[in-house]
Structure formats: C-alpha cells, structure tokens
C-alpha cells in the first residue's frame, strides 16, 4: 500500500479531475467513501443534486474564513493511497477505515479533534482512493503535519499487516525524492516515460561516475545537454548547483530547476564534493593509457572485472565503512556501463543502474574509506567509450557482467544482514536486469567456446574433465551437467597452449574468491580463467580445411611465435589466445 502526499492550490481543479472520466476514461463510479463529517460533505458522484462547487466551498470554508494574508498559498493536501498489484480489492468500508487512519496518523484530522482540518476520500477505481484535505483547521490554525509522508508510510505498513495485504519494505529516509503526481501527469501528457526529476537524477549520476574533479563533473553535465546554474560565493567558489531539462518550463515560461539535493540525498553539492575529495580516481591507474590515448572498451572492461570482484570481497567482510564506500563505487560502475554498453544490452543495464542506485545509500557512512580503485575502473570505461558488443568487446562485456552479478548478490546479502529492506529489494532487482544483460552479451562468445570445446579430441576433453574433477569436487556434478562444460574445456586447453599449467590456474581461479554465490559456477570459472591466463575474451574458431595439403601438413610454430599461437589449419587446436589490451 503506497501513499503519495503532495500539496496544491486549487481545490476545485483537483475535485474536477477526481470526479471526471480520467485521462483515458479510467475513472469509474467516482464517489465518497469517507469525509470529515458525512452530513456536511455533498457527494457529486452519488447525489444528483450535489455539485463540485458545493463540495469545494465546504472544504475551503476554514481557509476562506481567514484574512487573505493568512491563507496558505498551497492549501490543498492530496494523498492517493494505492494497494499493490495482486492485492485483493478492498470494500468501501475498508477504504473508509484506511482514510481515517491516514488522516489521523499524518496530523490532518486526529481522532476526537472536532477542530481538525476538513477532508474527504474519493474512490474511482478498485485499487486506490484519493484523500483530499484543506490545510486550515476549524480554529484557523495549521495542522501539525511534520514528516507526514513518513507517518503515512508507517501507518500503511500496519494496515497491510492487519488487512492481509502485501507488506512493502519500510523506508529509512535515504531514498531519492519521488516525483509528485503533478510531475507524473505532466510527463504523461508530454509522452515521456520518465519525469524530468527522474531523467535529471540519472544524468547527474552518470556525469558523476568516475569524475575526477568538480570541473569535469560540471562539464559532463553541460555535455549531456542539461541547463546548469551554479551558486557562487563572492570569492567565486561554487556553493551549489541546479539543473533543468531544456524545454521543461512552468506556466510562466521559466525553466524548472532542480537542486541536486532534490534529486537524491547523495547528489547535493556538499555530498558530491565530499565524494570527489575522498575518492578521486587514481591518475596512474592501469585503466588509463600512459600514452594519453583512451583505452579500448574491451581493455577497460577487463581491467574493471578484478576490481569489481575485490569490491564483492569487501562486502563479505566486516568493515561497514569500507563496504559502504564500495557500494558507491559499484553504483558508479553501473552508471558507466549504462552509458557505454552496446545496443543489445543498453536497456537492461540502464534499468540495472537505475535499480542499484537505491542500494548505494544507507545510514552507514563511508567516511575515510577508499574506493578510488573502483571509481578509476568506472572512469576508464567512460574514457574508452562505447563498446560494439561483438568480438573481444562482447566477450569482455560478458566477463565484466558476470563479475558484476557476483557483486550485486554480495550487496544484497550485506544489506540483508543489516536490515536494509529497500536496499535488498533494489539490489535483487538490479541482479535480475544484470542476468538478462549477461545472457545477451555472453551468447556469442560462449557459443564459440562451446563449439571449440566440442571440436577438441576426446582424449584432450577427458584430460580436462579429470582436471576439473580433481580440483573442484564440491561443484563437480553441477559442472558436468552444465552445457558450458565444453567451453570450460576449451578455456583450459587455450590456457595450456598459452603456457599455463591448467591444474594450477584452475586452483587459483577457485581460491581467488568463493563460488557459493555464483549463479553459474562454470561461467564464473571460465571468465576467471581467461582473466588470470590473460586469454582473449572471445574465441575465433579455426577455418575448415580446404585442400589435401593443408589437411596433411601441420605447420610448426616458429621461434618468434608467442605462447598460445597455433596453426589456423588444425581444427583440434584453438587460435592464438592473445590477451586483450596487451
């Protein structure tokens, strides 16, 4: 059950909407289910003699009785209350009880207070009501409605338990401010899928991902096409900022500005400055090419994978401040990937980043914790630019997404252990989008590796199966049933041809990080082996034999050939396993 409180200035306009047909004729049988005093509240939905003007006048009477200078500019209090999808439909009597409890909990009209604000509850659909009140009591005073949104949420949790409805996660006051009903309505009229507030929050987070300085952050905002205004001190120092979408204007034709603090708690300028000062990316990180040229997308993703896996390791530890800092960095890594992902995975990764941003915030502070490594990884991905999603880019993307899934699962477990219900749900939702993105990104490289494994001679395959049996007894049955087992065999064969001992490399991959949280142990091992062995993130299958000469001759590698270089004419051996980014 979700309450959504806002305020406005036109009682009649709101009632006209509630009793009208709706924007898509979705309003059916609008009528009152409760009010401050039923005998004084006419119902235009059920009483043919009642009018919207009469109901408006009755509600506004305590406001209009005051001198104009004492009337609040926004005197209309509006609170839709909606049940969750799948909940049963409440009766009118039950909705009336919900309305009475909400106005009591929020201070609009406490039980037994005959001088409280006037209010009504309108129902025009099965799954929700609209509570409307005017913000002057009968005695001319204003109601005590401090933190009314939080109190409404708390009361809804009690109502859900008592009425047998879905119990939603309790908030902890670290969430971003939700768009108002008016903002959502305006976005619908404009044909937008997001409100300006949501779009701006996403773009500001993307501009901040991996930024090394305030100047770079502000430059990225303007490059993203946002209107930007800074608040400057007399000395010229920046004190704050606000952003607006081009074309988003109020009725007076003025831009609608949003300060960072109104987008999300961690996007206020003091919080951004604190993040930039404490976790500025390393200028000499391996992600940054010393030649001054940006790294290749595949190289930046490969470099980010072990850094992300280290973050997962920190989240399994007991240093809360360090974990909180790593979560911020993981959020930046998500934002970097969402900006640079290929078209095939872009939407899923954007949705994952949007969901995970809630998991980056809690009441645990990241003071003095160091997350420069993961912020540098995000910076490298952004500098490298868009990945094509094919070849080495596609394999490196799948490699990183496999690791990001481990990090997201670790984040959900970390929040769960600390009772952060909303953050747990956010991390789990991000994991769902990541799984979908990973399946898309991994299809081509995994298919190539599977085919490579199937082409290996049977003795070679049996030898690598023996390696896995001896090294991974706990997960052996799972690996042998997995269709990617041939891809694992192909990876071990490539590692061996590159000069590695498959037993040693596999043992190193297993002991590097735990595997119990992995969705697919085989896939995780494949990508770890390819990182540790500096193998290509993708496989090019050998060309088929085209003549009797090529079928009988097996060229020998020259002394100048690098380890792992094999003849393209031998179908039983993989091509040159060149590490990305060398």
XYZ file of C-alpha atoms in Angstrom:
582
model
C 0.000 0.000 0.000
C 1.599 3.203 -1.189
C 0.658 6.738 -0.038
C 1.887 9.681 -2.115
C 1.465 13.097 -0.483
C 1.586 16.404 -2.356
C 0.109 19.882 -1.994
C -1.610 22.244 -4.414
C -3.567 25.469 -4.662
C -6.835 24.614 -6.480
C -9.412 22.506 -4.672
C -11.943 22.666 -7.485
C -9.393 21.635 -10.119
C -8.409 18.527 -8.154
C -12.031 17.536 -7.474
C -12.892 18.054 -11.127
C -10.195 15.543 -12.047
C -11.176 13.015 -9.353
C -14.851 13.059 -10.324
C -14.128 13.281 -14.049
C -13.545 10.466 -16.538
C -9.761 10.489 -16.117
C -7.203 10.992 -18.870
C -8.054 7.692 -20.538
C -11.607 7.168 -19.274
C -10.197 5.031 -16.464
C -12.289 6.564 -13.672
C -15.405 4.504 -12.910
C -18.159 5.354 -10.425
C -16.367 8.173 -8.533
C -17.887 8.585 -5.061
C -17.068 9.445 -1.459
C -16.158 6.615 0.916
C -15.429 8.857 3.935
C -15.253 12.522 4.994
C -14.707 14.753 7.997
C -18.482 14.936 8.549
C -20.719 12.953 6.138
C -23.753 15.162 6.654
C -21.762 18.252 5.560
C -19.936 16.720 2.580
C -22.084 16.526 -0.574
C -21.171 13.702 -2.960
C -21.439 14.756 -6.639
C -20.846 11.149 -7.652
C -23.878 9.650 -5.928
C -26.161 12.655 -5.262
C -27.594 14.193 -8.479
C -28.328 17.441 -6.611
C -24.754 17.867 -5.359
C -22.167 19.823 -7.354
C -18.407 20.101 -7.363
C -18.769 23.782 -6.458
C -20.711 22.903 -3.308
C -18.121 20.336 -2.229
C -15.291 22.775 -2.961
C -16.899 25.535 -0.909
C -17.432 23.224 2.069
C -13.824 22.057 2.037
C -12.396 25.571 1.540
C -14.560 27.280 4.174
C -11.947 27.307 7.001
C -9.363 28.721 4.568
C -11.659 31.392 3.114
C -12.698 32.464 6.623
C -9.189 33.781 7.227
C -7.824 37.144 6.038
C -6.071 36.778 2.693
C -2.617 37.340 4.160
C -3.095 34.342 6.473
C -4.261 31.905 3.816
C -1.597 29.373 2.745
C -0.561 29.641 -0.899
C -0.806 25.850 -1.275
C -3.736 24.933 0.908
C -4.800 21.635 -0.738
C -3.373 18.411 0.745
C -3.629 15.423 -1.596
C -2.777 11.815 -0.716
C -3.570 8.963 -3.121
C -3.329 5.570 -1.391
C -2.946 2.533 -3.656
C -2.789 -1.184 -2.964
C -0.077 -3.284 -4.578
C -0.695 -5.300 -7.753
C -2.080 -8.688 -6.748
C -3.742 -7.435 -3.546
C -7.430 -8.104 -3.082
C -9.884 -5.264 -3.726
C -10.916 -3.517 -0.525
C -14.540 -2.655 0.154
C -15.747 0.936 0.537
C -15.935 0.397 4.299
C -12.341 -0.821 4.399
C -11.149 2.120 2.310
C -13.013 4.444 4.673
C -11.090 2.917 7.589
C -7.826 3.369 5.674
C -8.628 7.055 5.044
C -9.496 7.734 8.689
C -6.271 6.097 9.869
C -4.148 8.036 7.349
C -5.558 11.474 8.266
C -5.133 10.619 11.946
C -1.532 9.406 11.543
C -0.493 12.428 9.462
C -1.989 15.046 11.794
C -4.627 16.200 9.313
C -7.530 15.088 11.471
C -6.712 13.237 14.671
C -9.452 11.164 16.263
C -11.645 13.128 18.667
C -10.415 16.519 17.415
C -13.557 18.449 16.403
C -11.446 21.397 15.225
C -9.367 19.370 12.746
C -8.985 20.006 9.011
C -11.798 19.149 6.640
C -11.124 16.160 4.394
C -12.752 13.670 2.042
C -11.784 10.332 0.477
C -12.829 9.712 -3.151
C -12.829 6.297 -4.792
C -12.963 5.975 -8.563
C -11.092 2.679 -9.077
C -10.802 -0.726 -7.429
C -7.233 -0.366 -6.199
C -6.949 3.135 -4.723
C -8.553 6.182 -3.130
C -7.644 9.877 -3.095
C -7.688 11.724 0.228
C -8.146 15.494 -0.142
C -7.918 17.968 2.744
C -7.613 21.726 3.170
C -4.733 22.865 5.359
C -6.502 25.086 7.856
C -8.249 23.746 10.911
C -11.691 24.931 12.028
C -9.963 27.118 14.642
C -7.810 28.791 11.966
C -4.569 27.088 12.926
C -2.429 24.930 10.658
C -2.243 21.179 11.269
C 0.867 19.608 12.761
C 1.874 17.554 9.738
C 5.662 17.415 10.126
C 7.024 14.344 8.292
C 3.516 13.411 7.237
C 4.854 11.244 4.408
C 6.904 9.102 6.786
C 3.986 8.757 9.194
C 1.645 7.796 6.348
C 4.095 5.119 5.218
C 4.386 3.722 8.743
C 0.591 3.564 9.114
C 0.297 1.796 5.750
C 2.683 -0.918 6.958
C 0.352 -1.540 9.925
C -2.735 -1.544 7.685
C -1.120 -4.046 5.297
C -0.466 -6.474 8.155
C -3.962 -6.117 9.617
C -5.784 -6.325 6.265
C -3.751 -9.240 4.910
C -2.161 -7.245 2.073
C 1.360 -7.381 0.696
C 3.691 -5.852 3.267
C 6.042 -3.478 1.492
C 9.542 -2.678 2.673
C 9.831 0.022 5.292
C 11.730 3.151 4.291
C 14.782 4.542 6.067
C 14.678 8.122 4.731
C 17.670 7.619 2.450
C 15.652 7.193 -0.758
C 15.582 9.755 -3.528
C 12.573 12.059 -3.579
C 9.827 10.547 -5.679
C 8.159 12.523 -8.458
C 4.921 14.202 -7.450
C 1.584 13.297 -9.021
C 1.689 16.572 -10.954
C 5.139 15.734 -12.349
C 3.985 12.283 -13.441
C 0.866 13.704 -15.068
C 2.929 16.298 -16.926
C 5.309 13.610 -18.178
C 2.385 11.518 -19.425
C 0.941 14.466 -21.309
C 4.329 15.084 -22.931
C 4.676 11.410 -23.892
C 7.715 10.868 -21.644
C 8.399 7.574 -19.893
C 10.233 9.415 -17.097
C 9.541 12.629 -15.254
C 12.156 15.412 -15.575
C 13.190 14.740 -11.963
C 13.996 11.099 -12.766
C 15.779 11.932 -16.022
C 17.889 14.587 -14.323
C 18.793 12.274 -11.440
C 20.004 9.641 -13.896
C 22.054 12.085 -15.966
C 23.631 13.729 -12.921
C 24.672 10.315 -11.600
C 26.157 9.452 -14.985
C 28.061 12.742 -15.084
C 29.476 11.986 -11.632
C 30.569 8.416 -12.463
C 34.359 8.369 -12.405
C 34.663 12.171 -12.475
C 37.992 13.372 -11.106
C 37.064 16.975 -10.273
C 34.209 19.431 -9.901
C 35.166 21.000 -13.224
C 34.878 17.659 -15.007
C 31.548 16.940 -13.330
C 30.063 20.279 -14.422
C 31.494 19.891 -17.929
C 29.843 16.495 -18.272
C 26.502 17.964 -17.202
C 26.577 20.551 -19.963
C 27.829 17.984 -22.496
C 24.804 15.859 -21.583
C 22.612 18.750 -22.771
C 21.381 19.900 -19.349
C 20.837 23.511 -18.316
C 23.189 24.277 -15.445
C 23.362 27.102 -12.931
C 25.959 27.338 -10.185
C 25.517 29.207 -6.923
C 28.713 31.150 -6.343
C 30.183 32.807 -3.270
C 31.578 36.369 -3.510
C 35.007 34.738 -3.736
C 33.915 32.848 -6.847
C 33.861 29.455 -5.113
C 30.993 27.167 -6.031
C 28.456 26.710 -3.232
C 25.812 24.697 -5.061
C 24.252 23.854 -8.388
C 20.908 23.230 -10.018
C 19.932 21.632 -13.310
C 16.965 21.706 -15.678
C 15.922 19.867 -18.803
C 15.813 22.005 -21.955
C 12.198 22.705 -22.807
C 10.878 21.848 -19.336
C 9.204 25.075 -18.262
C 6.488 26.217 -15.881
C 3.341 28.145 -16.831
C 5.315 31.384 -16.841
C 7.797 30.027 -19.402
C 10.632 29.741 -16.863
C 12.948 26.693 -16.634
C 12.029 24.258 -13.860
C 15.197 23.920 -11.830
C 16.131 21.061 -9.503
C 18.951 21.426 -6.960
C 20.978 18.252 -6.552
C 19.551 17.649 -3.063
C 16.044 17.478 -4.571
C 17.165 14.737 -6.956
C 18.751 12.426 -4.372
C 20.342 12.813 -0.927
C 23.805 11.947 -2.252
C 23.617 14.403 -5.174
C 23.700 17.581 -3.094
C 26.813 19.602 -3.861
C 28.416 19.082 -0.412
C 27.972 15.295 -0.788
C 29.375 15.369 -4.331
C 32.359 17.455 -3.221
C 32.955 15.028 -0.353
C 32.917 12.085 -2.774
C 35.297 13.776 -5.202
C 37.715 14.770 -2.432
C 37.712 11.375 -0.722
C 37.683 9.096 -3.723
C 39.236 10.888 -6.683
C 40.249 8.249 -9.241
C 43.938 7.407 -9.385
C 45.578 9.267 -12.229
C 48.088 6.457 -12.762
C 45.681 3.537 -12.700
C 46.290 0.756 -15.201
C 42.966 1.582 -16.813
C 44.419 4.844 -18.095
C 46.748 4.550 -21.051
C 50.032 6.358 -20.323
C 50.238 7.435 -23.943
C 47.288 9.733 -23.351
C 45.091 7.706 -25.671
C 41.850 6.355 -24.193
C 41.856 2.590 -23.557
C 39.939 0.216 -25.778
C 36.482 -0.705 -24.432
C 37.445 -4.366 -24.109
C 40.608 -3.495 -22.174
C 38.753 -1.141 -19.818
C 36.181 -3.837 -19.072
C 38.815 -6.495 -18.438
C 40.616 -4.142 -16.060
C 37.370 -3.398 -14.226
C 36.435 -7.047 -13.607
C 39.008 -7.882 -10.880
C 38.385 -4.507 -9.230
C 34.668 -5.286 -9.068
C 35.414 -8.727 -7.685
C 37.537 -7.126 -4.977
C 34.545 -4.977 -4.063
C 32.479 -8.156 -3.651
C 35.157 -9.492 -1.319
C 34.996 -6.320 0.787
C 31.199 -6.643 1.026
C 31.651 -10.107 2.528
C 33.874 -8.627 5.242
C 33.017 -6.787 8.452
C 34.229 -3.248 7.679
C 30.946 -1.386 7.239
C 32.516 1.938 6.264
C 34.640 0.304 3.564
C 31.627 -1.665 2.310
C 29.502 1.483 2.107
C 32.241 3.156 0.059
C 32.490 0.175 -2.279
C 28.718 0.298 -2.861
C 29.064 3.916 -4.013
C 31.808 2.835 -6.389
C 29.759 -0.089 -7.688
C 26.949 2.361 -8.404
C 29.351 4.463 -10.482
C 30.478 1.346 -12.342
C 26.846 0.588 -13.165
C 26.353 4.157 -14.408
C 29.484 3.896 -16.559
C 28.325 0.640 -18.138
C 24.838 2.007 -18.767
C 26.355 4.886 -20.769
C 28.730 2.808 -22.864
C 27.005 -0.554 -23.338
C 26.174 -1.842 -26.817
C 22.597 -1.545 -28.035
C 21.844 -5.194 -27.271
C 22.336 -4.744 -23.524
C 21.851 -0.991 -23.091
C 18.274 -1.037 -21.783
C 18.846 -3.842 -19.275
C 21.986 -2.176 -17.946
C 20.246 1.201 -17.705
C 17.477 -0.479 -15.706
C 20.058 -2.243 -13.525
C 21.853 1.052 -12.802
C 18.536 2.752 -12.040
C 17.607 -0.003 -9.581
C 21.012 -0.279 -7.910
C 21.260 3.432 -7.117
C 18.894 2.776 -4.186
C 21.321 0.141 -2.885
C 24.175 2.681 -2.775
C 22.602 4.674 0.070
C 22.047 3.777 3.720
C 22.695 5.367 7.091
C 26.126 3.729 7.222
C 28.703 6.363 6.343
C 31.696 5.743 4.102
C 33.916 8.278 5.857
C 37.646 7.868 5.244
C 37.064 4.699 3.232
C 38.971 4.356 -0.035
C 37.081 3.462 -3.213
C 39.481 5.041 -5.694
C 40.186 1.765 -7.477
C 36.600 1.082 -8.447
C 35.944 4.724 -9.316
C 39.016 4.588 -11.548
C 37.568 1.497 -13.243
C 34.352 3.444 -13.929
C 36.413 6.336 -15.274
C 38.328 4.025 -17.593
C 35.120 2.568 -19.021
C 33.728 6.028 -19.744
C 37.010 7.192 -21.314
C 37.111 4.112 -23.527
C 33.723 4.957 -24.992
C 31.020 2.745 -26.406
C 31.590 -0.982 -26.794
C 30.410 -2.604 -30.004
C 29.185 -5.793 -28.351
C 30.983 -8.053 -30.823
C 34.227 -9.969 -30.769
C 36.544 -9.011 -27.950
C 34.201 -6.201 -26.847
C 31.327 -8.635 -26.455
C 33.406 -11.183 -24.558
C 34.927 -8.579 -22.244
C 31.456 -7.167 -21.566
C 30.168 -10.638 -20.644
C 33.240 -11.152 -18.451
C 32.536 -7.954 -16.510
C 28.779 -8.544 -16.246
C 29.399 -11.998 -14.781
C 31.506 -10.350 -12.078
C 29.022 -7.524 -11.537
C 26.358 -10.121 -10.829
C 28.511 -11.526 -8.013
C 28.956 -8.008 -6.621
C 25.219 -7.316 -6.745
C 24.418 -10.549 -4.918
C 27.036 -9.675 -2.300
C 25.450 -6.220 -1.924
C 22.014 -7.761 -1.358
C 23.430 -10.052 1.333
C 25.294 -7.190 3.012
C 22.153 -5.055 3.204
C 20.051 -8.025 4.330
C 22.390 -8.686 7.266
C 21.831 -5.081 8.403
C 18.067 -4.977 7.941
C 18.069 -2.618 4.943
C 14.925 -3.961 3.296
C 14.570 -1.432 0.486
C 18.224 -1.714 -0.474
C 17.963 -5.512 -0.559
C 14.999 -5.287 -2.930
C 16.875 -2.766 -5.100
C 19.972 -4.976 -5.370
C 17.842 -8.009 -6.206
C 16.033 -6.074 -8.916
C 19.374 -4.924 -10.352
C 20.541 -8.552 -10.365
C 17.535 -9.575 -12.468
C 18.398 -6.984 -15.110
C 22.060 -7.997 -14.966
C 21.201 -11.642 -15.600
C 19.264 -10.669 -18.699
C 22.096 -8.439 -19.937
C 24.676 -11.137 -19.256
C 22.734 -13.775 -21.179
C 22.601 -11.450 -24.172
C 26.265 -10.431 -24.008
C 27.558 -13.962 -23.374
C 25.635 -15.719 -26.156
C 28.170 -15.244 -28.975
C 31.440 -15.776 -27.028
C 30.069 -18.763 -25.087
C 28.721 -20.386 -28.252
C 32.145 -20.053 -29.861
C 33.852 -21.550 -26.808
C 31.348 -24.424 -26.638
C 31.950 -25.232 -30.295
C 35.685 -25.042 -29.737
C 35.343 -27.480 -26.841
C 33.257 -29.896 -28.893
C 35.964 -29.959 -31.583
C 38.678 -30.981 -29.133
C 39.892 -34.588 -29.459
C 38.193 -36.903 -26.963
C 41.417 -37.655 -25.020
C 42.027 -33.935 -24.573
C 38.479 -33.390 -23.319
C 38.764 -36.325 -20.871
C 42.039 -34.958 -19.549
C 40.500 -31.562 -18.805
C 37.450 -33.201 -17.200
C 39.884 -35.022 -14.929
C 41.499 -31.712 -14.070
C 38.127 -30.297 -13.035
C 37.240 -33.432 -11.013
C 40.443 -33.292 -9.061
C 40.296 -29.570 -8.397
C 36.591 -28.872 -7.934
C 34.963 -31.882 -6.183
C 32.217 -29.839 -4.455
C 30.814 -28.458 -7.713
C 31.740 -31.354 -9.982
C 28.219 -32.645 -10.657
C 26.939 -29.156 -11.409
C 29.790 -28.507 -13.840
C 29.360 -31.831 -15.662
C 25.636 -31.181 -16.175
C 26.251 -27.646 -17.416
C 26.103 -27.165 -21.214
C 29.051 -24.778 -20.817
C 31.346 -27.621 -19.723
C 32.760 -27.733 -23.266
C 33.502 -24.013 -23.041
C 35.398 -24.694 -19.799
C 37.391 -27.447 -21.513
C 38.192 -25.104 -24.403
C 39.384 -22.448 -21.949
C 41.648 -24.919 -20.124
C 43.055 -26.082 -23.468
C 43.762 -22.491 -24.535
C 45.408 -21.778 -21.180
C 47.629 -24.828 -21.571
C 48.667 -23.790 -25.072
C 49.454 -20.319 -23.724
C 51.993 -21.895 -21.353
C 49.899 -22.248 -18.173
C 49.507 -25.333 -16.011
C 45.722 -25.985 -16.156
C 45.664 -27.528 -12.657
C 47.461 -24.593 -11.086
C 45.432 -21.982 -12.979
C 42.128 -23.666 -12.111
C 43.115 -23.919 -8.448
C 43.996 -20.233 -8.491
C 40.606 -19.366 -10.019
C 38.773 -21.427 -7.392
C 40.608 -19.995 -4.393
C 40.556 -16.406 -5.690
C 37.012 -15.773 -4.428
C 34.227 -18.024 -3.142
C 31.863 -19.610 -5.653
C 28.838 -20.295 -3.442
C 27.022 -17.114 -4.517
C 27.597 -17.722 -8.227
C 24.507 -18.231 -10.375
C 26.583 -20.378 -12.733
C 29.835 -21.770 -11.351
C 31.048 -22.853 -14.784
C 30.640 -19.417 -16.336
C 32.341 -17.698 -13.402
C 35.302 -20.090 -13.660
C 35.590 -19.583 -17.424
C 35.844 -15.809 -17.100
C 38.221 -16.007 -14.136
C 40.486 -18.400 -16.045
C 40.503 -16.130 -19.063
C 41.397 -13.129 -16.901
C 44.076 -14.934 -14.910
C 45.540 -16.542 -18.015
C 45.324 -13.295 -19.988
C 43.386 -15.154 -22.660
C 41.213 -13.480 -25.235
C 37.649 -12.869 -24.061
C 36.368 -14.495 -27.225
C 37.348 -17.402 -29.458
C 37.740 -17.495 -33.210
C 37.140 -20.997 -34.490
C 39.754 -22.493 -36.819
C 38.972 -22.317 -40.505
C 37.882 -25.565 -42.162
C 40.470 -27.441 -44.192
C 40.308 -26.550 -47.875
C 42.902 -28.804 -49.525
C 44.642 -32.097 -49.072
C 47.878 -30.237 -48.490
C 46.512 -28.249 -45.584
C 44.803 -31.328 -44.188
C 48.075 -33.339 -44.035
C 50.547 -30.641 -43.138
C 50.825 -29.310 -39.578
C 52.977 -26.154 -39.627
C 55.242 -25.848 -36.653
C 55.301 -22.618 -34.649
C 58.349 -20.531 -35.311
C 60.588 -19.400 -32.528
C 59.127 -15.929 -32.807
C 55.585 -17.102 -32.179
C 54.149 -16.125 -28.826
C 52.981 -18.845 -26.411
C 49.498 -19.938 -27.314
C 49.944 -19.339 -31.091
C 48.780 -22.377 -33.041
C 48.228 -23.210 -36.655
C 44.925 -21.976 -38.025
C 44.720 -25.124 -40.171
C 44.480 -27.513 -37.186
C 40.814 -27.867 -36.211
C 41.661 -29.509 -32.895
C 43.532 -26.537 -31.551
C 42.362 -23.012 -30.737
C 43.601 -19.890 -32.480
C 46.105 -17.525 -30.977
C 44.917 -16.689 -27.443
C 46.042 -13.126 -27.355
C 45.253 -11.262 -24.104
C 43.113 -8.177 -24.638
C 44.771 -4.872 -24.146
C 48.386 -6.008 -24.490
